[in-house]
Coordinates of C-alpha atoms in Angstrom, one line a residue:
X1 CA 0.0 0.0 0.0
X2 CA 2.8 2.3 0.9
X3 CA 6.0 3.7 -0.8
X4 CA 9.0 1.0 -1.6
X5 CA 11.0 4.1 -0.4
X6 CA 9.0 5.0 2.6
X7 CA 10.9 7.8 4.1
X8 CA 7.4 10.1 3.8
X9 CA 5.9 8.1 6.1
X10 CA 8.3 7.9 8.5
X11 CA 8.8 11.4 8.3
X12 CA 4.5 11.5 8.5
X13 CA 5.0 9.0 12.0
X14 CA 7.6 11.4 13.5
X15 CA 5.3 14.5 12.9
X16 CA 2.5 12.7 14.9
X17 CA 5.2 11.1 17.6
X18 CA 6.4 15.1 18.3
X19 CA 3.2 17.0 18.3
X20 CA 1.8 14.7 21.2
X21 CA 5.5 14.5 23.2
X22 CA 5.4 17.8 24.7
X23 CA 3.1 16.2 27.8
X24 CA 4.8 18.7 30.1
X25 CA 3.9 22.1 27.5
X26 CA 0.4 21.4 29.2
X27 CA 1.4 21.7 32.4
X28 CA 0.3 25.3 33.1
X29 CA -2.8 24.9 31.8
X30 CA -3.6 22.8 35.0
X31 CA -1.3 24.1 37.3
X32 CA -3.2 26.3 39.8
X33 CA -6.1 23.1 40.0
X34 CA -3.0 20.7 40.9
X35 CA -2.1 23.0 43.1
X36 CA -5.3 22.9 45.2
X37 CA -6.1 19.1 44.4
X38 CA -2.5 18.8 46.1
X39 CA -2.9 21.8 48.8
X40 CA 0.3 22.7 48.3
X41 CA 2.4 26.4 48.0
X42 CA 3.4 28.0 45.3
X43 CA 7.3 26.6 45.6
X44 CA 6.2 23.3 45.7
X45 CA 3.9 23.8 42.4
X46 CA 7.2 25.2 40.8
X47 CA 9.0 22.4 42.1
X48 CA 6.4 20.2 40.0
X49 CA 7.0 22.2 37.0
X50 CA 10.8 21.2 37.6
X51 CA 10.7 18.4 38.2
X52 CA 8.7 17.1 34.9
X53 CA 11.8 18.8 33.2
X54 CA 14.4 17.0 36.1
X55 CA 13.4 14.2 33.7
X56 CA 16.3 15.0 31.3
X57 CA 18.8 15.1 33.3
X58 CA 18.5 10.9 32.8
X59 CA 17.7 11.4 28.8
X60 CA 21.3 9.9 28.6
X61 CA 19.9 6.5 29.0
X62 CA 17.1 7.3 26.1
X63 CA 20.7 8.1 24.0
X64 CA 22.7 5.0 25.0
X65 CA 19.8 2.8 24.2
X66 CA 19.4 4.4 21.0
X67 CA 22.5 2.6 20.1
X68 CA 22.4 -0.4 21.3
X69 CA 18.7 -1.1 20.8
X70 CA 16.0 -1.2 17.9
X71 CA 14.3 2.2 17.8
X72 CA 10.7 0.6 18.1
X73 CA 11.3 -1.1 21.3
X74 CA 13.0 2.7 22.6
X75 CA 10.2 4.7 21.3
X76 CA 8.0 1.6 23.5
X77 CA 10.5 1.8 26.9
X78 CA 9.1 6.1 26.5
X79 CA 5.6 5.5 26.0
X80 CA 5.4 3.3 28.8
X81 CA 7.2 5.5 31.3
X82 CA 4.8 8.0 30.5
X83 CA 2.0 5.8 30.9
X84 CA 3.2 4.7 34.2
X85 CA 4.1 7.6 35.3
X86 CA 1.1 10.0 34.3
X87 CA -1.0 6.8 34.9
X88 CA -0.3 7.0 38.6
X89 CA -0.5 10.7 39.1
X90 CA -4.3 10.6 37.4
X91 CA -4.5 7.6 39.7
X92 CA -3.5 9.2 42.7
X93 CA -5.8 12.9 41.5
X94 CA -8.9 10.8 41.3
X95 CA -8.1 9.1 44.7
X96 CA -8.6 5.5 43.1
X97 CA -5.1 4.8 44.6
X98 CA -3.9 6.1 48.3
X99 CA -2.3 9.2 48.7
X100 CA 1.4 9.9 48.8
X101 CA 3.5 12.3 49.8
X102 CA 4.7 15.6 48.0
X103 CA 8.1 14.4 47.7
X104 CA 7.1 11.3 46.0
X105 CA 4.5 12.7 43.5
X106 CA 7.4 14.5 42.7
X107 CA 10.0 11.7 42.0
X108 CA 6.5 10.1 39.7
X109 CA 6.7 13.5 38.4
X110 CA 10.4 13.0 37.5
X111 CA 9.8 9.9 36.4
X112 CA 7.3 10.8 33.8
X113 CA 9.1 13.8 32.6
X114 CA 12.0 11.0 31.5
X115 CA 9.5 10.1 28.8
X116 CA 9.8 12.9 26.6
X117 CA 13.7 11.9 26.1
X118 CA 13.1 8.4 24.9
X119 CA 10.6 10.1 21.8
X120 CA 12.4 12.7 20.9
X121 CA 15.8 10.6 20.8
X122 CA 13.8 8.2 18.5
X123 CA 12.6 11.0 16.2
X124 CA 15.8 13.0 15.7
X125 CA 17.5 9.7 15.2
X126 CA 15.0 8.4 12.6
X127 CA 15.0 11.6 10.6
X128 CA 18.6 12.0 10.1
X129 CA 19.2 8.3 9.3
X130 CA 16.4 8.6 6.7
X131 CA 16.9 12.1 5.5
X132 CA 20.8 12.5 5.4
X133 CA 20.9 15.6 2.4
X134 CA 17.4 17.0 4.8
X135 CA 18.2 16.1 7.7
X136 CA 18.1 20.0 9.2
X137 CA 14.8 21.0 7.2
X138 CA 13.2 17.5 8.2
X139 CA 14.1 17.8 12.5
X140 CA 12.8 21.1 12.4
X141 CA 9.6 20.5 9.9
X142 CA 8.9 17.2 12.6
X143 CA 9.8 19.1 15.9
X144 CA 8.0 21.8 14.9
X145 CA 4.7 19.5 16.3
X146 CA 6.4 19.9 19.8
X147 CA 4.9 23.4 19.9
X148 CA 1.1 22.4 18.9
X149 CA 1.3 19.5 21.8
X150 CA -0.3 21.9 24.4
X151 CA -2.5 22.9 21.8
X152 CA -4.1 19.6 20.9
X153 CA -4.2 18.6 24.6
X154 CA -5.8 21.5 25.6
X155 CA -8.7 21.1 22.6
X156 CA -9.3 18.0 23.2
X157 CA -10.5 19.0 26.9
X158 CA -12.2 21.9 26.2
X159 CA -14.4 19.3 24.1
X160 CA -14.7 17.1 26.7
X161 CA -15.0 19.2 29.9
X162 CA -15.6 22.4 28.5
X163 CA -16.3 23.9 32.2
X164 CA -15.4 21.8 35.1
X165 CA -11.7 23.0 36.4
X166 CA -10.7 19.8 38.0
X167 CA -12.4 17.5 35.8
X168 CA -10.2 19.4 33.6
X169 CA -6.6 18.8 35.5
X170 CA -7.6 15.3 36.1
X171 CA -8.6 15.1 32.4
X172 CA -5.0 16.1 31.4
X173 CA -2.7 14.0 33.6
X174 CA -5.2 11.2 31.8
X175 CA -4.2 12.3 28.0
X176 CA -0.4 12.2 28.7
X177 CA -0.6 9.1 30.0
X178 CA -2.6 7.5 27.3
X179 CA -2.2 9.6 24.1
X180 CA 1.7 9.0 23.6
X181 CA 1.5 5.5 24.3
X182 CA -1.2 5.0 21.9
X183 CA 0.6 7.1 19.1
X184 CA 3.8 4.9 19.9
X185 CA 2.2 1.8 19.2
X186 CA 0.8 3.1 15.6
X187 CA 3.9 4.1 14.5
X188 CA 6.4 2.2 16.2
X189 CA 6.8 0.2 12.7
X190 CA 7.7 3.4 11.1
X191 CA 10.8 4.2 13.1
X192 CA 13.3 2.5 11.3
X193 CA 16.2 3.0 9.2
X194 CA 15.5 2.8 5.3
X195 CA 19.0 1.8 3.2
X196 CA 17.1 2.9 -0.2
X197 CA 18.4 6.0 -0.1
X198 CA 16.1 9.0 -0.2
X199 CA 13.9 8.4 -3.2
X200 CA 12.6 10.8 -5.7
X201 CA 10.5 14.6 -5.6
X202 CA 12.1 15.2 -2.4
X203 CA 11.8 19.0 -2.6
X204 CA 8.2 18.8 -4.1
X205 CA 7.4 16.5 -0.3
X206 CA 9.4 19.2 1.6
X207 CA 7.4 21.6 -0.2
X208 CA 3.4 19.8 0.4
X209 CA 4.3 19.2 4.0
X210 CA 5.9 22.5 4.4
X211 CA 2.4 23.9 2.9
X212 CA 0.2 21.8 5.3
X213 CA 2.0 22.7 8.5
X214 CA 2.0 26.0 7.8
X215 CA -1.7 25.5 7.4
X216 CA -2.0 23.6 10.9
X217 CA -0.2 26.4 12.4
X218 CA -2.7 28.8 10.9
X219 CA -5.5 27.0 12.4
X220 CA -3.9 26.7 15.9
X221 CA -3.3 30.4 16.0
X222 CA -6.8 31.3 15.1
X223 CA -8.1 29.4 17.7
X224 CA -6.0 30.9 20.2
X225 CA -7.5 34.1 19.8
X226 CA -11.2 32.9 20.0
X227 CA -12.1 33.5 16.2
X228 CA -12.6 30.0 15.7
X229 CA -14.6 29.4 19.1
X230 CA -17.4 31.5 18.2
X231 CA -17.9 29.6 15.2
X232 CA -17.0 26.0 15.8
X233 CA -17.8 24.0 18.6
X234 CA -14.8 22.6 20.4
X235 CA -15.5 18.8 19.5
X236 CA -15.6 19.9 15.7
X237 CA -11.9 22.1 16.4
X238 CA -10.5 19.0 17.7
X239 CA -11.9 17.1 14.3
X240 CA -10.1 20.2 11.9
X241 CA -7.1 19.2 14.3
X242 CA -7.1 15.7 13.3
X243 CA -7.8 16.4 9.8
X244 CA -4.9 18.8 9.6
X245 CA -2.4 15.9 11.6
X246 CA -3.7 13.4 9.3
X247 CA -3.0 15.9 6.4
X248 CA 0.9 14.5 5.8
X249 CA -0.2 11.2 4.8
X250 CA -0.9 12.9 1.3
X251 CA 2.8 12.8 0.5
X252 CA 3.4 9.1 1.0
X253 CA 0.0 7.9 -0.3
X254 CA 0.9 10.5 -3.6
X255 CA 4.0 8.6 -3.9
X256 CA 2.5 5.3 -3.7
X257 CA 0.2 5.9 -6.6
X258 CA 3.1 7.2 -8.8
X259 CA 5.1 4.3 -8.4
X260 CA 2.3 2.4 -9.0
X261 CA 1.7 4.5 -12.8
X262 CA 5.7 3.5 -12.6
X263 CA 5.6 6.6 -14.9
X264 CA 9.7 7.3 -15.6
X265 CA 10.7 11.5 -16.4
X266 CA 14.1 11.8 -17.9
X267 CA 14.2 15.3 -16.7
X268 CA 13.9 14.8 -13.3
X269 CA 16.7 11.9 -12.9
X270 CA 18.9 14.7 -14.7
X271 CA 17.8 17.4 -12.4
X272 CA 18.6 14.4 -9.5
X273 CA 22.0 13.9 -10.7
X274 CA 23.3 18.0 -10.9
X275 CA 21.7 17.6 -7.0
X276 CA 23.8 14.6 -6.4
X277 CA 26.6 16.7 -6.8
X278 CA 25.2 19.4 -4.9
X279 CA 25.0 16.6 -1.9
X280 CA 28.1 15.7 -2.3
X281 CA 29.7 18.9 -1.8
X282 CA 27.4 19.1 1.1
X283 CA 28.9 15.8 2.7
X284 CA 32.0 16.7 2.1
X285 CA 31.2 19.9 4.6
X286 CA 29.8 17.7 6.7
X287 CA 32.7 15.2 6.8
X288 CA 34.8 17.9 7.7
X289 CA 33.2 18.5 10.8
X290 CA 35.3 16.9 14.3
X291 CA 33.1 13.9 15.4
X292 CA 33.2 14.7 18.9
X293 CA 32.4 12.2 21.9
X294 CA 30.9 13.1 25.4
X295 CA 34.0 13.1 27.2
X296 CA 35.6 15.6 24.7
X297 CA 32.6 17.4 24.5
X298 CA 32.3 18.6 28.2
X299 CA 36.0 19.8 27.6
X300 CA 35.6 22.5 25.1
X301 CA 34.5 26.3 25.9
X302 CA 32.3 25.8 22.5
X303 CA 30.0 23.0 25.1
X304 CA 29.5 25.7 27.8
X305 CA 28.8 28.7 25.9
X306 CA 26.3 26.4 23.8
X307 CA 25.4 25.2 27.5
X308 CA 24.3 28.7 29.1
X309 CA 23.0 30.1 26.0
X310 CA 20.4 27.5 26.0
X311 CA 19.7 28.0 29.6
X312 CA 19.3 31.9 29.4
X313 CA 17.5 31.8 26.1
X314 CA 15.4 28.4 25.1
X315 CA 15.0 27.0 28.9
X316 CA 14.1 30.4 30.4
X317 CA 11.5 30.6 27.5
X318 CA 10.2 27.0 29.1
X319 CA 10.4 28.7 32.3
X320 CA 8.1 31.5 31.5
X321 CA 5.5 29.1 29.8
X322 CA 5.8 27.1 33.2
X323 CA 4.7 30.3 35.1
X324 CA 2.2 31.5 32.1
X325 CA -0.8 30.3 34.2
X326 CA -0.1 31.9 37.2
X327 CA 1.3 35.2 35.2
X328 CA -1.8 35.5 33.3
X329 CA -4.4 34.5 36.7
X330 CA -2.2 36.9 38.7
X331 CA -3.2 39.8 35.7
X332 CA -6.9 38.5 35.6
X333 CA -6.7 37.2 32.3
X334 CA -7.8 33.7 30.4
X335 CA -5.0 31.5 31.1
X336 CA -6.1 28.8 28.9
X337 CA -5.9 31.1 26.0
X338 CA -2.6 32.7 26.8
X339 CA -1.1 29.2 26.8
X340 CA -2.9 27.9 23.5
X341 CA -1.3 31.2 22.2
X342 CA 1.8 30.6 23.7
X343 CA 2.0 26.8 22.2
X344 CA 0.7 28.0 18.9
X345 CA 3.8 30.5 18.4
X346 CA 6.1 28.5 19.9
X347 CA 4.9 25.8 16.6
X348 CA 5.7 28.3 14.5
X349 CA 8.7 29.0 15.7
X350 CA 10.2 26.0 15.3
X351 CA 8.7 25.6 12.1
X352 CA 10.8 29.0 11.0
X353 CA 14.6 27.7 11.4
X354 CA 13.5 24.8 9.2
X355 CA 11.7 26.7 6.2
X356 CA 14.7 29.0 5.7
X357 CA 17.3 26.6 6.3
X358 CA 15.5 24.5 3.3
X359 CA 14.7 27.1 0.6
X360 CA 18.3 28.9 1.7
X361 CA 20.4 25.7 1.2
X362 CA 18.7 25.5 -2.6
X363 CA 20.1 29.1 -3.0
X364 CA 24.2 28.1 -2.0
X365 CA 23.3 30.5 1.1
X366 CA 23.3 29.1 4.5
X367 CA 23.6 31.1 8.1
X368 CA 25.3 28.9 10.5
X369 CA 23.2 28.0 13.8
X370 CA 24.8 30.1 16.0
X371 CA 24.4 33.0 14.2
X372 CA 21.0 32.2 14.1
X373 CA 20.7 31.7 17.8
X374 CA 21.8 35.8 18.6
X375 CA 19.2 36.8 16.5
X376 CA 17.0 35.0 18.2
X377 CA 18.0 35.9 21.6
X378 CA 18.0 40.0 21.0
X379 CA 14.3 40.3 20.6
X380 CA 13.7 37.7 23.3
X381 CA 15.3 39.6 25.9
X382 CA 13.5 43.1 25.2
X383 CA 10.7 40.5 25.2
X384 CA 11.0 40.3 29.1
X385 CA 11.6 43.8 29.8
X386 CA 8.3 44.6 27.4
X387 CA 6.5 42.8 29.9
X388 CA 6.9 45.7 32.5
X389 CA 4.3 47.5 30.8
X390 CA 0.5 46.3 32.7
X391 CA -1.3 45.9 29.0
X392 CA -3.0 42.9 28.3
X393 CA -1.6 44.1 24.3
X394 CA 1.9 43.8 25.6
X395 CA 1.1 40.5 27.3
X396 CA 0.1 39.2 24.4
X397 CA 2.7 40.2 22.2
X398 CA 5.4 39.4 24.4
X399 CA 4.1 35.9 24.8
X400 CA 4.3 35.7 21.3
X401 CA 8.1 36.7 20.6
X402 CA 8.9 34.7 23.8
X403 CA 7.4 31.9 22.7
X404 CA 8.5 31.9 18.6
X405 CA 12.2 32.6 20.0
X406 CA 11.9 29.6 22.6
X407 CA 10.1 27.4 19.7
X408 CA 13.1 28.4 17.2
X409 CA 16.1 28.0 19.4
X410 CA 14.6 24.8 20.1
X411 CA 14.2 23.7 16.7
X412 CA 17.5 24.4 15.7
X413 CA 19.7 22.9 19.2
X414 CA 19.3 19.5 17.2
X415 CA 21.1 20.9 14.1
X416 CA 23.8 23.2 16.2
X417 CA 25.1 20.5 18.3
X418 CA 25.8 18.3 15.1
X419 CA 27.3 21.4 13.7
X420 CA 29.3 22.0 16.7
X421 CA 30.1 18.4 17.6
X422 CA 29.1 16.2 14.6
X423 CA 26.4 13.8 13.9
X424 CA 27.6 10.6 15.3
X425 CA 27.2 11.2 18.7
X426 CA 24.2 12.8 18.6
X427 CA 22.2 10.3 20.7
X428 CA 24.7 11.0 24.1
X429 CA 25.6 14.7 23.2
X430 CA 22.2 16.3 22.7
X431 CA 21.2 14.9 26.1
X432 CA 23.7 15.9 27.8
X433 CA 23.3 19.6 26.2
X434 CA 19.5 19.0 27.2
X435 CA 20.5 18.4 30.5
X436 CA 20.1 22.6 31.2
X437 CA 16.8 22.1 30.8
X438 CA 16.0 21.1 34.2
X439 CA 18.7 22.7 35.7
X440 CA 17.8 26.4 34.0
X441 CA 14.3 25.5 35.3
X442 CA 15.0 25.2 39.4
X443 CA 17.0 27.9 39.1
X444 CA 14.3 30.2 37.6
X445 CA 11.5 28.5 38.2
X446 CA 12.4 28.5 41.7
X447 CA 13.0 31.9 42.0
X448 CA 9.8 33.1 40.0
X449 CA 8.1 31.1 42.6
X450 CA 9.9 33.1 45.6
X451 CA 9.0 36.1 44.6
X452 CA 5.4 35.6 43.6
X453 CA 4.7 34.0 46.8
X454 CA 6.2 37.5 48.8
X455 CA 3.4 39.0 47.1
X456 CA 0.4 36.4 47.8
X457 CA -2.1 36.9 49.8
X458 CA -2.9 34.3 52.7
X459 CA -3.5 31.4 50.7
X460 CA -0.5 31.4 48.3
X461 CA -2.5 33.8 45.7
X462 CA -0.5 36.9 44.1
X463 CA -3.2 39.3 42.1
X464 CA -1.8 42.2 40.7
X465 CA 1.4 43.5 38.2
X466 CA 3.3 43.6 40.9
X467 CA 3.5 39.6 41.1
X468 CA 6.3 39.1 38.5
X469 CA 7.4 42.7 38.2
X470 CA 10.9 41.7 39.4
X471 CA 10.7 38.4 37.9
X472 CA 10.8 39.6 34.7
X473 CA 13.6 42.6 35.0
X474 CA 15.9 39.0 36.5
X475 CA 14.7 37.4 33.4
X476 CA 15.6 39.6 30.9
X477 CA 19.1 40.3 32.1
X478 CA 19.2 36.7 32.0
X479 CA 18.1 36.5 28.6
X480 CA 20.7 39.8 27.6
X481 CA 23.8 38.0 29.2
X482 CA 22.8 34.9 27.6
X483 CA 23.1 37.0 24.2
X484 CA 26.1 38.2 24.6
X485 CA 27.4 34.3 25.4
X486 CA 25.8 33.8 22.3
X487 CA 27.5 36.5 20.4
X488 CA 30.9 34.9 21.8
X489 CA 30.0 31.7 20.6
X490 CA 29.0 32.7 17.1
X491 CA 32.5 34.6 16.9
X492 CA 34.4 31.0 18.3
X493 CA 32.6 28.7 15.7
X494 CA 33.2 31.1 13.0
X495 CA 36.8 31.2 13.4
X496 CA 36.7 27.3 13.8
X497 CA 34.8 27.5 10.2
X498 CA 37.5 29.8 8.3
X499 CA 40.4 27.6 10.2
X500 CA 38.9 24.4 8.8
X501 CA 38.4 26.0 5.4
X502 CA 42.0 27.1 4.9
X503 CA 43.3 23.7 5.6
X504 CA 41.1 22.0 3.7
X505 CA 42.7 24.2 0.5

């Protein structure tokens, strides 16, 4: 039924693995219930928020058994941690198990973060294996889903407990524990290596899919901002949803049916051939690049730069969605909508870094990641300090540069630590980068939480501007001295380029 070269549907299974992997993007949606359904303060709700994140700092095992082991059976170890491990929590919510104590709802919440690591190792794995001359434009297009994971989540409960708050929370612990795993077991036969090579139209797929996720994205946004919900009911939004996730499968089922007309076009096999040669200069780049293992890795001042400018930009951007709930409660404002928004932008962020770096590399003009990355932290940080103002306009807009910075940097982490380190350790090296993640969020998250509870009123509630004012002047000159790291790193890896370059003449 399906392509002898199938990389379009295994590009297709990774698109619907990512957009249902960020199960902890959803976390402030439910945050403030948890945090009654738990009685607990507003340092031990942040210490939740960390803690689902705490869950990378043990993605290295996702990476070792990348290598060792088939990549269906790692996608399966994920899916079942998740399931375990949100399993319990709705369990525990729902009080059809007993109790336990803070400390170990938070090692469950630990444990269930871990999840995420084992799916995304198996989809940036799968892609680059399968889309060697892509591989950039296809992690990005794939991971670009990440972002609407909040987003479909959050849909799916509004159509199924449009106005109960706790039947809400409850309702979400219940999706990330049973939505991945089911995913997982659909496409776990799709997350394999093909040795085919990567088959034929490859820019006219790049350029469908590229067209349908731009669409999705679309969609998402426009329901953020209420236009859609005064026209469609939530159960049909969550149908569009599907339709548009569903939407890929075009490329794969196209290619199918012109095999089938086994239809042979002298043109394109010459037009393949001049591209052949554009791929072998491109490998030939990409050879030249220092495969670099863990141990080396933590040794080099390109690691730590790379290390801190992902904390102060891309993690304190998962840090502010983390808080959003509270932020936009503490302002009197929608939270639900805020964080659609916020996971609607931060799609489309990740979806940017991918569509430039694809129809750039068809020109011969490329800008290297970290580049990229200081651009991307400038308007990030006067993001922050925009927040100052008390406007619900400027909340909204600096959610939205916030979140497309966050989504981008994100998007393109995958891509800059094979540039900076090379593709064969990717499994180990990414998660170890990754491992800021949690360790930017205690930090922040911790101290958001500090000085929001100074300003709450007897039962742990802040209500006013005032809440985050300092927060956000901490986070910005966070963000600003991550830039400048960034800056430094961009000028490192560019005189590592020209050094490279002059002895390869």
């Amino acid at each position: 039924m399906f392509p002898s070269n199938p990389q379009w549907l295994i590009l297709v299974g990774t698109i619907w693995l990512q957009s249902i992997a960020g199960t902890n993007s959803d976390f402030p949606a439910y945050s403030s219930e948890l945090k009654h359904l738990l009685s607990i303060s507003q340092v031990q709700l942040n210490n939740l928020a960390f803690a689902s994140d705490a869950g990378k700092l043990f993605g290295l095992f996702s990476g070792i058994s990348a290598v060792y082991l088939p990549l269906s059976l790692v996608l399966m170890i994920g899916s079942t941690i998740g399931f375990i491990g949100y399993g319990l929590q709705f369990l525990i919510i729902v009080n059809k198990i007993s109790p336990i104590s803070y400390w170990k709802f938070f090692m469950l919440s630990v444990f269930s973060g871990n999840s995420i690591c084992w799916i995304n190792t198996v989809s940036y794995v799968v892609i680059i294996k399968n889309f060697s001359s892509n591989h950039q434009a296809a992690v990005g297009l794939s991971t670009s889903y990440v972002g609407l994971s909040a987003k479909i989540y959050t849909d799916i409960v509004d159509a199924v407990f449009p106005s109960s708050r706790i039947k809400r929370a409850k309702a979400y612990l219940l999706l990330n524990s049973i939505l991945p795993m089911v995913v997982s077991m659909v496409t776990a036969p799709l997350v394999r290596e093909v040795k085919n090579g990567e088959g034929c139209r490859v820019e006219e797929g790049f350029i469908v899919i590229f067209f349908i996720t731009i669409a999705t994205g679309v969609y998402a946004v426009l329901g953020s901002i209420s236009i859609l919900s005064s026209i469609f009911s939530p159960l049909i939004r969550v149908i569009c949803m599907g339709f548009l996730l569903a939407s890929p499968l075009f490329v794969p089922v196209v290619t199918r049916i012109k095999e089938e007309g086994r239809v042979s076009h002298l043109a394109e096999s010459v037009d393949d051939v001049m591209k052949g040669g554009e791929r072998i200069e491109e490998d030939c780049v990409l050879r030249m690049q220092e495969e670099i293992g863990a141990k080396v890795m933590i040794r080099k001042v390109e690691f730590w730069l790379y290390f801190f400018v992902y904390m102060f930009g891309a993690t304190l951007g998962l840090v502010f969605s983390n808080n959003l709930g509270q932020i936009a409660e503490s302002r009197g404002h929608s939270k639900t909508s805020l964080v659609s928004l916020s996971s609607s932008f931060v799609f489309f962020g990740r979806l940017l870094p991918s569509l430039l770096d694809y129809f750039l590399s068809n020109t011969g003009y490329m800008v290297s990641r970290s580049a990229s990355i200081v651009t991307l932290m400038v308007p990030m940080a006067g993001a922050f300090f925009l927040l100052l103002n008390t406007t619900y306009l400027t909340l909204y807009i600096s959610t939205c540069i916030i979140s497309i910075c966050t989504g981008a940097i994100t998007s393109i982490a995958v891509s800059t630590t094979t540039e900076l380190f090379g593709k064969k350790n990717l499994q180990v090296n990414h998660n170890i980068v990754v491992a800021n993640i949690p360790l930017g969020s205690f930090i922040f998250g911790y101290l958001a939480a500090i000085l929001y509870q100074r300003g709450g009123d007897g039962d742990g509630r802040c209500m006013g501007f005032e809440c985050y004012r300092r927060t956000f002047i901490i986070w910005g000159s966070v963000c600003s001295l991550g830039t400048v790291l960034a800056f430094i790193l961009y000028i490192r890896t560019t005189k590592t380029s020209l050094l490279n370059r002059t002895t390869l003449i």
